[in-house]
PDB file of C-alpha atoms in Angstrom:
ATOM      1  CA  MET A   1      -7.642 -26.177  -7.948  1.00 60.00           C
ATOM      2  CA  GLN A   2      -6.074 -29.417  -6.715  1.00 77.00           C
ATOM      3  CA  PRO A   3      -7.290 -30.173  -3.157  1.00 85.00           C
ATOM      4  CA  GLN A   4      -4.275 -32.389  -2.478  1.00 88.00           C
ATOM      5  CA  GLU A   5      -1.876 -29.578  -3.373  1.00 88.00           C
ATOM      6  CA  VAL A   6      -3.639 -27.203  -0.970  1.00 90.00           C
ATOM      7  CA  GLY A   7      -3.844 -29.848   1.752  1.00 92.00           C
ATOM      8  CA  ASP A   8      -0.137 -30.676   1.482  1.00 90.00           C
ATOM      9  CA  PHE A   9       0.752 -26.987   1.597  1.00 90.00           C
ATOM     10  CA  PHE A  10      -1.188 -26.382   4.809  1.00 92.00           C
ATOM     11  CA  ALA A  11       0.207 -29.545   6.376  1.00 92.00           C
ATOM     12  CA  GLU A  12       3.672 -28.040   5.837  1.00 90.00           C
ATOM     13  CA  ILE A  13       2.543 -24.711   7.314  1.00 91.00           C
ATOM     14  CA  LYS A  14       1.186 -26.501  10.398  1.00 92.00           C
ATOM     15  CA  ASN A  15       4.433 -28.405  10.778  1.00 90.00           C
ATOM     16  CA  ALA A  16       6.443 -25.163  10.583  1.00 89.00           C
ATOM     17  CA  LEU A  17       4.233 -23.460  13.178  1.00 89.00           C
ATOM     18  CA  ASP A  18       4.220 -26.480  15.496  1.00 89.00           C
ATOM     19  CA  SER A  19       7.989 -26.818  15.272  1.00 86.00           C
ATOM     20  CA  ASN A  20       8.545 -23.457  16.947  1.00 80.00           C
ATOM     21  CA  TRP A  21      11.196 -21.757  14.806  1.00 81.00           C
ATOM     22  CA  SER A  22      12.652 -24.972  13.403  1.00 87.00           C
ATOM     23  CA  ASP A  23      14.909 -24.287  10.431  1.00 91.00           C
ATOM     24  CA  GLU A  24      14.259 -27.743   8.985  1.00 91.00           C
ATOM     25  CA  ALA A  25      10.496 -27.239   9.054  1.00 91.00           C
ATOM     26  CA  LEU A  26      10.807 -23.840   7.364  1.00 90.00           C
ATOM     27  CA  LYS A  27      13.178 -25.243   4.727  1.00 92.00           C
ATOM     28  CA  SER A  28      10.638 -27.948   3.964  1.00 91.00           C
ATOM     29  CA  LEU A  29       7.844 -25.378   3.690  1.00 90.00           C
ATOM     30  CA  SER A  30       9.923 -23.140   1.411  1.00 90.00           C
ATOM     31  CA  LYS A  31      10.147 -25.960  -1.173  1.00 89.00           C
ATOM     32  CA  HIS A  32       6.376 -25.771  -1.717  1.00 87.00           C
ATOM     33  CA  THR A  33       5.063 -23.341  -4.281  1.00 88.00           C
ATOM     34  CA  VAL A  34       2.144 -21.380  -2.875  1.00 90.00           C
ATOM     35  CA  PRO A  35      -0.982 -22.755  -4.609  1.00 90.00           C
ATOM     36  CA  GLU A  36      -2.646 -20.170  -6.836  1.00 90.00           C
ATOM     37  CA  VAL A  37      -5.920 -20.411  -4.939  1.00 91.00           C
ATOM     38  CA  VAL A  38      -4.203 -19.452  -1.670  1.00 91.00           C
ATOM     39  CA  SER A  39      -3.065 -16.058  -2.980  1.00 91.00           C
ATOM     40  CA  GLY A  40      -6.579 -15.167  -4.163  1.00 91.00           C
ATOM     41  CA  ASN A  41      -7.605 -12.951  -7.081  1.00 92.00           C
ATOM     42  CA  HIS A  42      -5.038 -10.312  -6.146  1.00 94.00           C
ATOM     43  CA  GLY A  43      -2.102 -12.689  -6.068  1.00 94.00           C
ATOM     44  CA  TRP A  44      -0.324 -10.470  -8.596  1.00 94.00           C
ATOM     45  CA  LEU A  45      -0.420  -7.614  -6.055  1.00 95.00           C
ATOM     46  CA  LEU A  46       0.905  -9.769  -3.207  1.00 95.00           C
ATOM     47  CA  ARG A  47       3.686 -11.251  -5.334  1.00 94.00           C
ATOM     48  CA  GLY A  48       4.622  -7.927  -6.925  1.00 96.00           C
ATOM     49  CA  ASP A  49       4.870  -6.120  -3.599  1.00 95.00           C
ATOM     50  CA  LEU A  50       6.881  -8.985  -2.108  1.00 94.00           C
ATOM     51  CA  SER A  51       9.339  -8.822  -5.011  1.00 95.00           C
ATOM     52  CA  THR A  52      10.019  -5.125  -4.326  1.00 93.00           C
ATOM     53  CA  VAL A  53      10.686  -5.907  -0.651  1.00 93.00           C
ATOM     54  CA  TRP A  54      13.101  -8.708  -1.473  1.00 94.00           C
ATOM     55  CA  GLY A  55      14.816  -6.526  -4.081  1.00 94.00           C
ATOM     56  CA  ARG A  56      15.554  -3.779  -1.568  1.00 92.00           C
ATOM     57  CA  TRP A  57      16.746  -6.259   1.029  1.00 94.00           C
ATOM     58  CA  PHE A  58      19.106  -7.779  -1.542  1.00 95.00           C
ATOM     59  CA  ILE A  59      20.562  -4.430  -2.606  1.00 94.00           C
ATOM     60  CA  GLU A  60      21.280  -3.477   0.995  1.00 93.00           C
ATOM     61  CA  SER A  61      22.806  -6.881   1.661  1.00 94.00           C
ATOM     62  CA  LEU A  62      25.426  -6.045  -0.950  1.00 93.00           C
ATOM     63  CA  VAL A  63      26.206  -2.586   0.391  1.00 94.00           C
ATOM     64  CA  ASP A  64      24.923  -0.622   3.396  1.00 95.00           C
ATOM     65  CA  LEU A  65      23.507   2.614   1.994  1.00 93.00           C
ATOM     66  CA  ALA A  66      23.795   4.531   5.290  1.00 93.00           C
ATOM     67  CA  PRO A  67      27.293   5.991   4.598  1.00 94.00           C
ATOM     68  CA  TYR A  68      26.171   7.106   1.125  1.00 94.00           C
ATOM     69  CA  GLU A  69      23.098   8.792   2.550  1.00 90.00           C
ATOM     70  CA  LEU A  70      25.107  10.749   5.127  1.00 91.00           C
ATOM     71  CA  ASP A  71      28.252  11.592   3.133  1.00 93.00           C
ATOM     72  CA  SER A  72      27.564  13.722   0.038  1.00 90.00           C
ATOM     73  CA  GLU A  73      31.181  13.247  -1.077  1.00 94.00           C
ATOM     74  CA  LEU A  74      30.416   9.612  -1.897  1.00 94.00           C
ATOM     75  CA  SER A  75      29.278   9.201  -5.510  1.00 95.00           C
ATOM     76  CA  ILE A  76      27.649   6.555  -7.665  1.00 95.00           C
ATOM     77  CA  GLY A  77      31.131   5.422  -8.657  1.00 94.00           C
ATOM     78  CA  HIS A  78      31.955   4.556  -5.058  1.00 95.00           C
ATOM     79  CA  LEU A  79      28.703   2.609  -4.832  1.00 94.00           C
ATOM     80  CA  HIS A  80      29.418   0.652  -8.011  1.00 95.00           C
ATOM     81  CA  THR A  81      32.654  -0.825  -6.661  1.00 94.00           C
ATOM     82  CA  PRO A  82      31.260  -3.163  -3.949  1.00 94.00           C
ATOM     83  CA  ILE A  83      28.347  -4.229  -6.172  1.00 95.00           C
ATOM     84  CA  LEU A  84      30.685  -5.213  -9.008  1.00 95.00           C
ATOM     85  CA  ALA A  85      32.903  -6.983  -6.493  1.00 94.00           C
ATOM     86  CA  TYR A  86      29.894  -9.114  -5.508  1.00 93.00           C
ATOM     87  CA  PHE A  87      29.297 -10.260  -9.099  1.00 93.00           C
ATOM     88  CA  ASN A  88      33.013 -10.893  -9.584  1.00 95.00           C
ATOM     89  CA  ALA A  89      33.032 -13.101  -6.491  1.00 95.00           C
ATOM     90  CA  VAL A  90      29.874 -15.150  -7.107  1.00 94.00           C
ATOM     91  CA  SER A  91      29.972 -15.373 -10.933  1.00 94.00           C
ATOM     92  CA  PRO A  92      33.610 -15.315 -12.080  1.00 94.00           C
ATOM     93  CA  GLN A  93      32.737 -17.580 -15.033  1.00 96.00           C
ATOM     94  CA  VAL A  94      30.401 -14.962 -16.530  1.00 95.00           C
ATOM     95  CA  PRO A  95      32.096 -12.665 -19.104  1.00 96.00           C
ATOM     96  CA  LEU A  96      33.395  -9.471 -17.516  1.00 95.00           C
ATOM     97  CA  ASP A  97      31.323  -7.124 -19.704  1.00 95.00           C
ATOM     98  CA  GLU A  98      28.131  -8.919 -18.644  1.00 96.00           C
ATOM     99  CA  ARG A  99      29.088  -8.746 -14.966  1.00 95.00           C
ATOM    100  CA  GLN A 100      29.735  -5.029 -15.363  1.00 95.00           C
ATOM    101  CA  ASN A 101      26.363  -4.522 -17.021  1.00 96.00           C
ATOM    102  CA  TYR A 102      24.491  -6.386 -14.245  1.00 95.00           C
ATOM    103  CA  ALA A 103      26.371  -4.345 -11.644  1.00 96.00           C
ATOM    104  CA  ARG A 104      25.436  -1.098 -13.397  1.00 96.00           C
ATOM    105  CA  VAL A 105      21.724  -2.024 -13.285  1.00 96.00           C
ATOM    106  CA  LEU A 106      21.872  -2.678  -9.529  1.00 96.00           C
ATOM    107  CA  THR A 107      24.033   0.390  -8.932  1.00 96.00           C
ATOM    108  CA  ARG A 108      21.534   2.684 -10.652  1.00 95.00           C
ATOM    109  CA  PHE A 109      18.737   1.199  -8.555  1.00 93.00           C
ATOM    110  CA  ALA A 110      20.739   1.592  -5.336  1.00 94.00           C
ATOM    111  CA  TRP A 111      21.818   5.132  -6.243  1.00 94.00           C
ATOM    112  CA  GLN A 112      18.183   6.150  -6.709  1.00 89.00           C
ATOM    113  CA  LEU A 113      17.529   4.991  -3.139  1.00 88.00           C
ATOM    114  CA  VAL A 114      20.524   7.017  -1.915  1.00 91.00           C
ATOM    115  CA  LEU A 115      19.392  10.195  -3.681  1.00 87.00           C
ATOM    116  CA  ALA A 116      15.884   9.767  -2.302  1.00 82.00           C
ATOM    117  CA  ARG A 117      17.188   9.460   1.251  1.00 82.00           C
ATOM    118  CA  ARG A 118      19.387  12.530   0.810  1.00 83.00           C
ATOM    119  CA  SER A 119      16.435  14.682  -0.291  1.00 77.00           C
ATOM    120  CA  ARG A 120      13.844  14.010   2.364  1.00 71.00           C
ATOM    121  CA  LYS A 121      12.985  17.652   2.934  1.00 68.00           C
ATOM    122  CA  ARG A 122       9.315  18.408   2.307  1.00 68.00           C
ATOM    123  CA  ALA A 123       8.686  21.658   0.424  1.00 73.00           C
ATOM    124  CA  ALA A 124       5.812  23.911   1.453  1.00 80.00           C
ATOM    125  CA  ILE A 125       2.607  23.715  -0.573  1.00 88.00           C
ATOM    126  CA  GLY A 126       1.205  27.237  -0.887  1.00 91.00           C
ATOM    127  CA  LEU A 127      -2.228  28.468  -1.904  1.00 93.00           C
ATOM    128  CA  ALA A 128      -1.236  28.935  -5.552  1.00 93.00           C
ATOM    129  CA  LEU A 129      -0.274  25.256  -5.845  1.00 94.00           C
ATOM    130  CA  ARG A 130      -3.441  24.227  -3.991  1.00 95.00           C
ATOM    131  CA  ASP A 131      -5.546  26.275  -6.421  1.00 96.00           C
ATOM    132  CA  GLU A 132      -3.839  24.576  -9.365  1.00 96.00           C
ATOM    133  CA  LEU A 133      -4.389  21.076  -7.965  1.00 96.00           C
ATOM    134  CA  TRP A 134      -8.022  21.873  -7.203  1.00 96.00           C
ATOM    135  CA  ALA A 135      -8.543  23.110 -10.771  1.00 96.00           C
ATOM    136  CA  LEU A 136      -6.948  19.962 -12.190  1.00 95.00           C
ATOM    137  CA  GLY A 137      -9.403  17.860 -10.182  1.00 94.00           C
ATOM    138  CA  GLN A 138     -12.492  19.389 -11.797  1.00 95.00           C
ATOM    139  CA  PRO A 139     -15.356  18.776 -12.425  1.00 94.00           C
ATOM    140  CA  GLU A 140     -15.594  16.472  -9.383  1.00 94.00           C
ATOM    141  CA  PRO A 141     -12.455  16.631  -7.230  1.00 96.00           C
ATOM    142  CA  ARG A 142     -12.021  13.290  -5.478  1.00 97.00           C
ATOM    143  CA  CYS A 143      -9.446  11.496  -3.383  1.00 97.00           C
ATOM    144  CA  TYR A 144      -7.198   9.848  -5.939  1.00 97.00           C
ATOM    145  CA  LEU A 145      -6.718   6.827  -3.661  1.00 97.00           C
ATOM    146  CA  CYS A 146     -10.335   5.882  -2.865  1.00 97.00           C
ATOM    147  CA  GLY A 147     -12.614   8.092  -4.977  1.00 97.00           C
ATOM    148  CA  PHE A 148     -14.136   9.987  -2.016  1.00 97.00           C
ATOM    149  CA  LEU A 149     -15.948  13.095  -3.294  1.00 96.00           C
ATOM    150  CA  PHE A 150     -14.825  16.193  -1.410  1.00 95.00           C
ATOM    151  CA  GLY A 151     -17.496  18.364   0.182  1.00 92.00           C
ATOM    152  CA  SER A 152     -17.790  22.148   0.284  1.00 94.00           C
ATOM    153  CA  HIS A 153     -16.440  22.393   3.875  1.00 93.00           C
ATOM    154  CA  ALA A 154     -13.292  20.514   2.891  1.00 95.00           C
ATOM    155  CA  ARG A 155     -12.925  22.628  -0.263  1.00 96.00           C
ATOM    156  CA  ASP A 156     -13.143  25.947   1.587  1.00 96.00           C
ATOM    157  CA  LYS A 157     -10.601  24.902   4.204  1.00 95.00           C
ATOM    158  CA  PHE A 158      -8.205  23.570   1.557  1.00 95.00           C
ATOM    159  CA  LEU A 159      -8.377  26.788  -0.463  1.00 95.00           C
ATOM    160  CA  GLY A 160      -7.934  28.989   2.598  1.00 94.00           C
ATOM    161  CA  LYS A 161     -11.473  30.375   2.542  1.00 94.00           C
ATOM    162  CA  ALA A 162     -12.413  28.928   5.932  1.00 92.00           C
ATOM    163  CA  LYS A 163     -10.646  27.687   9.056  1.00 90.00           C
ATOM    164  CA  GLU A 164     -13.253  25.240  10.283  1.00 90.00           C
ATOM    165  CA  GLU A 165     -12.748  21.553   9.602  1.00 88.00           C
ATOM    166  CA  PRO A 166     -15.559  19.523   7.996  1.00 90.00           C
ATOM    167  CA  PRO A 167     -18.261  18.338  10.437  1.00 90.00           C
ATOM    168  CA  THR A 168     -18.091  14.747  11.710  1.00 86.00           C
ATOM    169  CA  PRO A 169     -20.443  12.531   9.681  1.00 91.00           C
ATOM    170  CA  PRO A 170     -23.246  10.617  11.442  1.00 93.00           C
ATOM    171  CA  LEU A 171     -21.900   7.286  10.116  1.00 94.00           C
ATOM    172  CA  VAL A 172     -18.487   5.980   9.009  1.00 93.00           C
ATOM    173  CA  ASP A 173     -17.270   2.932   7.092  1.00 94.00           C
ATOM    174  CA  PHE A 174     -16.007   0.387   9.644  1.00 92.00           C
ATOM    175  CA  THR A 175     -13.424  -0.971   7.167  1.00 93.00           C
ATOM    176  CA  ARG A 176     -12.138   2.544   6.434  1.00 93.00           C
ATOM    177  CA  PRO A 177     -13.133   4.672   9.444  1.00 91.00           C
ATOM    178  CA  ARG A 178     -12.731   8.046   7.793  1.00 93.00           C
ATOM    179  CA  GLY A 179     -14.514  10.625   9.938  1.00 91.00           C
ATOM    180  CA  ILE A 180     -13.661   9.491  13.462  1.00 90.00           C
ATOM    181  CA  ARG A 181     -11.443  12.569  13.385  1.00 89.00           C
ATOM    182  CA  ALA A 182     -12.313  15.731  11.446  1.00 89.00           C
ATOM    183  CA  ARG A 183      -8.869  15.855   9.808  1.00 92.00           C
ATOM    184  CA  GLN A 184      -9.634  12.602   7.985  1.00 94.00           C
ATOM    185  CA  LEU A 185     -12.335  14.408   5.957  1.00 94.00           C
ATOM    186  CA  CYS A 186     -10.063  17.289   4.967  1.00 95.00           C
ATOM    187  CA  ILE A 187      -8.355  17.600   1.614  1.00 96.00           C
ATOM    188  CA  GLU A 188      -4.628  16.989   1.768  1.00 96.00           C
ATOM    189  CA  VAL A 189      -1.897  16.919  -0.842  1.00 96.00           C
ATOM    190  CA  ASP A 190      -0.178  13.577  -1.277  1.00 94.00           C
ATOM    191  CA  HIS A 191       3.144  12.894  -2.967  1.00 92.00           C
ATOM    192  CA  VAL A 192       2.544   9.957  -5.337  1.00 91.00           C
ATOM    193  CA  ILE A 193       6.211   9.056  -4.955  1.00 86.00           C
ATOM    194  CA  PRO A 194       6.886   9.820  -1.267  1.00 83.00           C
ATOM    195  CA  VAL A 195       9.386  12.501  -0.320  1.00 80.00           C
ATOM    196  CA  ALA A 196      11.293   9.798   1.565  1.00 74.00           C
ATOM    197  CA  GLU A 197      11.714   7.947  -1.748  1.00 77.00           C
ATOM    198  CA  GLY A 198      12.825  11.016  -3.688  1.00 76.00           C
ATOM    199  CA  GLY A 199       9.434  12.335  -4.779  1.00 82.00           C
ATOM    200  CA  LYS A 200       9.353  16.017  -5.762  1.00 84.00           C
ATOM    201  CA  THR A 201       6.856  18.667  -4.708  1.00 88.00           C
ATOM    202  CA  THR A 202       5.728  19.356  -8.265  1.00 90.00           C
ATOM    203  CA  VAL A 203       2.279  19.195  -9.848  1.00 93.00           C
ATOM    204  CA  ASP A 204       2.981  15.959 -11.710  1.00 93.00           C
ATOM    205  CA  ASN A 205       3.855  14.194  -8.416  1.00 93.00           C
ATOM    206  CA  LEU A 206       1.040  15.672  -6.320  1.00 95.00           C
ATOM    207  CA  ARG A 207      -2.559  14.530  -5.968  1.00 96.00           C
ATOM    208  CA  LEU A 208      -5.556  15.436  -3.817  1.00 97.00           C
ATOM    209  CA  ALA A 209      -6.212  12.854  -1.085  1.00 97.00           C
ATOM    210  CA  CYS A 210      -8.575  12.656   1.838  1.00 97.00           C
ATOM    211  CA  GLY A 211      -6.918  12.921   5.244  1.00 96.00           C
ATOM    212  CA  TRP A 212      -7.601   9.272   6.064  1.00 96.00           C
ATOM    213  CA  CYS A 213      -5.964   7.864   2.932  1.00 96.00           C
ATOM    214  CA  ASN A 214      -3.041  10.275   3.158  1.00 94.00           C
ATOM    215  CA  SER A 215      -2.257   9.359   6.758  1.00 93.00           C
ATOM    216  CA  VAL A 216      -2.552   5.610   6.097  1.00 95.00           C
ATOM    217  CA  LYS A 217      -0.433   5.757   2.926  1.00 93.00           C
ATOM    218  CA  ASN A 218       2.230   7.854   4.650  1.00 87.00           C
ATOM    219  CA  ARG A 219       5.575   6.835   3.105  1.00 82.00           C
ATOM    220  CA  TYR A 220       4.542   3.217   2.618  1.00 87.00           C
ATOM    221  CA  ALA A 221       5.007   1.582  -0.760  1.00 85.00           C
ATOM    222  CA  ASN A 222       3.456  -1.869  -0.497  1.00 91.00           C
ATOM    223  CA  ILE A 223       1.066  -4.073   1.401  1.00 94.00           C
ATOM    224  CA  TYR A 224       3.834  -5.637   3.516  1.00 93.00           C
ATOM    225  CA  ASP A 225       4.799  -2.310   5.107  1.00 92.00           C
ATOM    226  CA  THR A 226       2.367  -2.926   7.954  1.00 91.00           C
ATOM    227  CA  ILE A 227       1.868  -5.564  10.665  1.00 90.00           C
ATOM    228  CA  PRO A 228       0.905  -8.813   8.879  1.00 88.00           C
ATOM    229  CA  TRP A 229      -2.156  -9.561  10.992  1.00 89.00           C
ATOM    230  CA  ALA A 230      -5.517  -7.900  11.495  1.00 89.00           C
ATOM    231  CA  VAL A 231      -6.202  -4.990  13.855  1.00 88.00           C
ATOM    232  CA  GLY A 232      -8.623  -6.918  16.039  1.00 87.00           C
ATOM    233  CA  ILE A 233     -12.278  -7.906  16.294  1.00 89.00           C
ATOM    234  CA  PHE A 234     -15.220  -5.557  15.881  1.00 87.00           C
ATOM    235  CA  GLN A 235     -18.580  -6.600  17.294  1.00 89.00           C
ATOM    236  CA  HIS A 236     -20.934  -5.618  14.495  1.00 90.00           C
ATOM    237  CA  GLN A 237     -24.586  -5.353  15.481  1.00 88.00           C
ATOM    238  CA  ALA A 238     -25.770  -7.141  12.326  1.00 90.00           C
ATOM    239  CA  LEU A 239     -22.787  -9.170  11.101  1.00 91.00           C
ATOM    240  CA  GLY A 240     -21.603 -10.310  14.525  1.00 92.00           C
ATOM    241  CA  PRO A 241     -17.860 -10.523  15.268  1.00 92.00           C
ATOM    242  CA  VAL A 242     -15.921  -9.190  12.265  1.00 91.00           C
ATOM    243  CA  THR A 243     -12.149  -9.107  11.828  1.00 91.00           C
ATOM    244  CA  GLN A 244     -11.002  -5.486  11.490  1.00 91.00           C
ATOM    245  CA  PRO A 245      -8.475  -5.312   8.616  1.00 93.00           C
ATOM    246  CA  GLN A 246      -5.242  -3.365   8.639  1.00 94.00           C
ATOM    247  CA  PRO A 247      -5.978   0.056   7.067  1.00 95.00           C
ATOM    248  CA  LEU A 248      -3.045  -0.305   4.663  1.00 96.00           C
ATOM    249  CA  TRP A 249      -4.503  -3.568   3.308  1.00 96.00           C
ATOM    250  CA  VAL A 250      -7.711  -1.732   2.430  1.00 96.00           C
ATOM    251  CA  LEU A 251      -5.983   1.320   0.977  1.00 97.00           C
ATOM    252  CA  ARG A 252      -3.418  -0.572  -1.097  1.00 96.00           C
ATOM    253  CA  THR A 253      -6.024  -2.903  -2.612  1.00 96.00           C
ATOM    254  CA  VAL A 254      -8.547  -0.180  -3.494  1.00 97.00           C
ATOM    255  CA  ALA A 255      -5.944   2.315  -4.744  1.00 96.00           C
ATOM    256  CA  THR A 256      -4.191  -0.311  -6.878  1.00 96.00           C
ATOM    257  CA  ARG A 257      -7.254  -1.991  -8.388  1.00 96.00           C
ATOM    258  CA  ARG A 258      -9.086   1.329  -8.988  1.00 97.00           C
ATOM    259  CA  ARG A 259     -12.308  -0.243 -10.280  1.00 97.00           C
ATOM    260  CA  CYS A 260     -15.367  -2.137  -9.090  1.00 98.00           C
ATOM    261  CA  GLU A 261     -14.742  -5.880  -9.298  1.00 97.00           C
ATOM    262  CA  PHE A 262     -18.399  -6.974  -9.453  1.00 96.00           C
ATOM    263  CA  PRO A 263     -18.225 -10.317 -11.335  1.00 94.00           C
ATOM    264  CA  ASP A 264     -20.989  -9.484 -13.822  1.00 95.00           C
ATOM    265  CA  GLY A 265     -19.230  -6.265 -14.806  1.00 95.00           C
ATOM    266  CA  CYS A 266     -19.378  -2.638 -13.692  1.00 97.00           C
ATOM    267  CA  VAL A 267     -18.227   0.642 -15.205  1.00 97.00           C
ATOM    268  CA  ALA A 268     -17.445   2.361 -11.863  1.00 98.00           C
ATOM    269  CA  ARG A 269     -13.853   3.581 -11.605  1.00 97.00           C
ATOM    270  CA  ILE A 270     -12.015   5.493  -8.908  1.00 97.00           C
ATOM    271  CA  GLU A 271     -12.049   8.603 -11.102  1.00 96.00           C
ATOM    272  CA  ASP A 272     -15.871   8.836 -10.908  1.00 96.00           C
ATOM    273  CA  SER A 273     -16.971   6.765  -7.887  1.00 97.00           C
ATOM    274  CA  GLU A 274     -16.021   6.092  -4.308  1.00 97.00           C
ATOM    275  CA  LEU A 275     -14.847   2.506  -3.987  1.00 98.00           C
ATOM    276  CA  PHE A 276     -15.044   0.227  -0.953  1.00 97.00           C
ATOM    277  CA  ALA A 277     -13.262  -2.866   0.354  1.00 96.00           C
ATOM    278  CA  GLY A 278     -15.524  -5.834   0.928  1.00 95.00           C
ATOM    279  CA  PRO A 279     -15.205  -9.611   1.143  1.00 94.00           C
ATOM    280  CA  ARG A 280     -14.957 -11.744  -1.977  1.00 94.00           C
ATOM    281  CA  ASN A 281     -16.063 -14.708   0.119  1.00 93.00           C
ATOM    282  CA  ILE A 282     -18.774 -13.375   2.420  1.00 91.00           C
ATOM    283  CA  LYS A 283     -17.883 -15.956   5.084  1.00 92.00           C
ATOM    284  CA  GLY A 284     -14.222 -14.983   5.148  1.00 93.00           C
ATOM    285  CA  ALA A 285     -12.292 -12.240   6.943  1.00 94.00           C
ATOM    286  CA  LEU A 286     -11.003  -9.127   5.184  1.00 93.00           C
ATOM    287  CA  THR A 287      -7.448 -10.314   4.638  1.00 94.00           C
ATOM    288  CA  PRO A 288      -5.468  -9.245   1.537  1.00 95.00           C
ATOM    289  CA  VAL A 289      -6.381 -12.601  -0.044  1.00 95.00           C
ATOM    290  CA  ASN A 290     -10.132 -12.058   0.420  1.00 95.00           C
ATOM    291  CA  LEU A 291     -10.401  -8.305  -0.183  1.00 95.00           C
ATOM    292  CA  ALA A 292     -12.403  -7.223  -3.218  1.00 96.00           C
ATOM    293  CA  VAL A 293     -13.218  -3.738  -4.490  1.00 97.00           C
ATOM    294  CA  TYR A 294     -16.810  -2.648  -4.978  1.00 98.00           C
ATOM    295  CA  CYS A 295     -18.773   0.460  -5.861  1.00 98.00           C
ATOM    296  CA  GLU A 296     -21.673   1.457  -3.630  1.00 96.00           C
ATOM    297  CA  GLN A 297     -24.242  -0.287  -5.835  1.00 96.00           C
ATOM    298  CA  HIS A 298     -22.516  -3.677  -5.805  1.00 97.00           C
ATOM    299  CA  ASP A 299     -21.125  -3.544  -2.265  1.00 96.00           C
ATOM    300  CA  PRO A 300     -22.209  -6.742  -0.422  1.00 94.00           C
ATOM    301  CA  TRP A 301     -22.033  -4.765   2.846  1.00 94.00           C
ATOM    302  CA  ARG A 302     -23.839  -1.636   1.628  1.00 92.00           C
ATOM    303  CA  LEU A 303     -26.528  -2.070   4.311  1.00 90.00           C
ATOM    304  CA  ASP A 304     -24.091  -2.955   7.114  1.00 93.00           C
ATOM    305  CA  ARG A 305     -20.951  -0.920   6.406  1.00 93.00           C
ATOM    306  CA  TRP A 306     -21.921   2.310   8.164  1.00 94.00           C
ATOM    307  CA  ILE A 307     -21.390   2.665  11.923  1.00 92.00           C
ATOM    308  CA  GLY A 308     -21.625   5.588  14.360  1.00 91.00           C
ATOM    309  CA  PRO A 309     -18.124   7.114  14.653  1.00 88.00           C
ATOM    310  CA  LYS A 310     -18.123   7.278  18.477  1.00 86.00           C
ATOM    311  CA  ARG A 311     -19.151   3.643  18.781  1.00 85.00           C
ATOM    312  CA  LEU A 312     -16.514   2.561  16.267  1.00 83.00           C
ATOM    313  CA  ALA A 313     -13.815   4.680  17.920  1.00 82.00           C
ATOM    314  CA  ALA A 314     -14.612   3.100  21.285  1.00 82.00           C
ATOM    315  CA  ALA A 315     -14.496  -0.384  19.792  1.00 76.00           C
ATOM    316  CA  LEU A 316     -11.120   0.296  18.156  1.00 72.00           C
ATOM    317  CA  GLY A 317      -9.725   2.015  21.245  1.00 70.00           C
ATOM    318  CA  LYS A 318      -9.228   5.361  19.464  1.00 61.00           C
TER     319      LYS A 318
END
């Protein structure tokens, strides 16, 4: 790490913030490459998710997909025309066959988005499909997004053997407050590729998820799909004031990393252990840059993570 590089970068950030929407200040900031240390150990996740966001914005800057979503008479051929016209306009010096090939790549990507938006109907998931998914999860059915081990109450309700929801636990994780509501402890079926993105209601696209993870994931695809600042401040009785992270930050990091990141090594994986979001730097807030994934054994907050659900709900205004 070069301290001068980091210092110069934050001087530019301060200038941009102090300049109150100044285009010149933002242009100056944009010329600086984000120092590697600033993006943290999960910089690959932050950069990868950002690339998908920019890619979609770019596609829809070339052609508005709304008419194609609403009019089934419009085909991929109609969509190809304005995209090719863009390459013809901005890169006339490039050989025509290469322009056509680039346009085909973007057209296929855009057409996939159109087809997904046209097929947003969610098919019913009956007991037979639930039984099959439960069997596939043996011997220890867990939430595929966080590793939470499902209890017998959740199992019986999921398989239609009981109507009662699981009982509220005495303590919940304040970074992932699953259990404030009974539904969050239930077993739900999640579409790995969301229905809104064209995901099918078939076994290969369905997984068992706890109610909390399923509701937070929703149709979101990356860490930038939520408000880019923390939820608020939680007054922890042992840790003091703690920044409450956005739930999607926690879910996306744990579900993507899928293993304990204890520096000295750990064999715990999401397939056999529940994993938790904790701070890499114990003095820092749980932002996407400082989030790390731990198993219960190596969790730096294992003695402080668990809070009474009513107290936490009151603190979060839920």
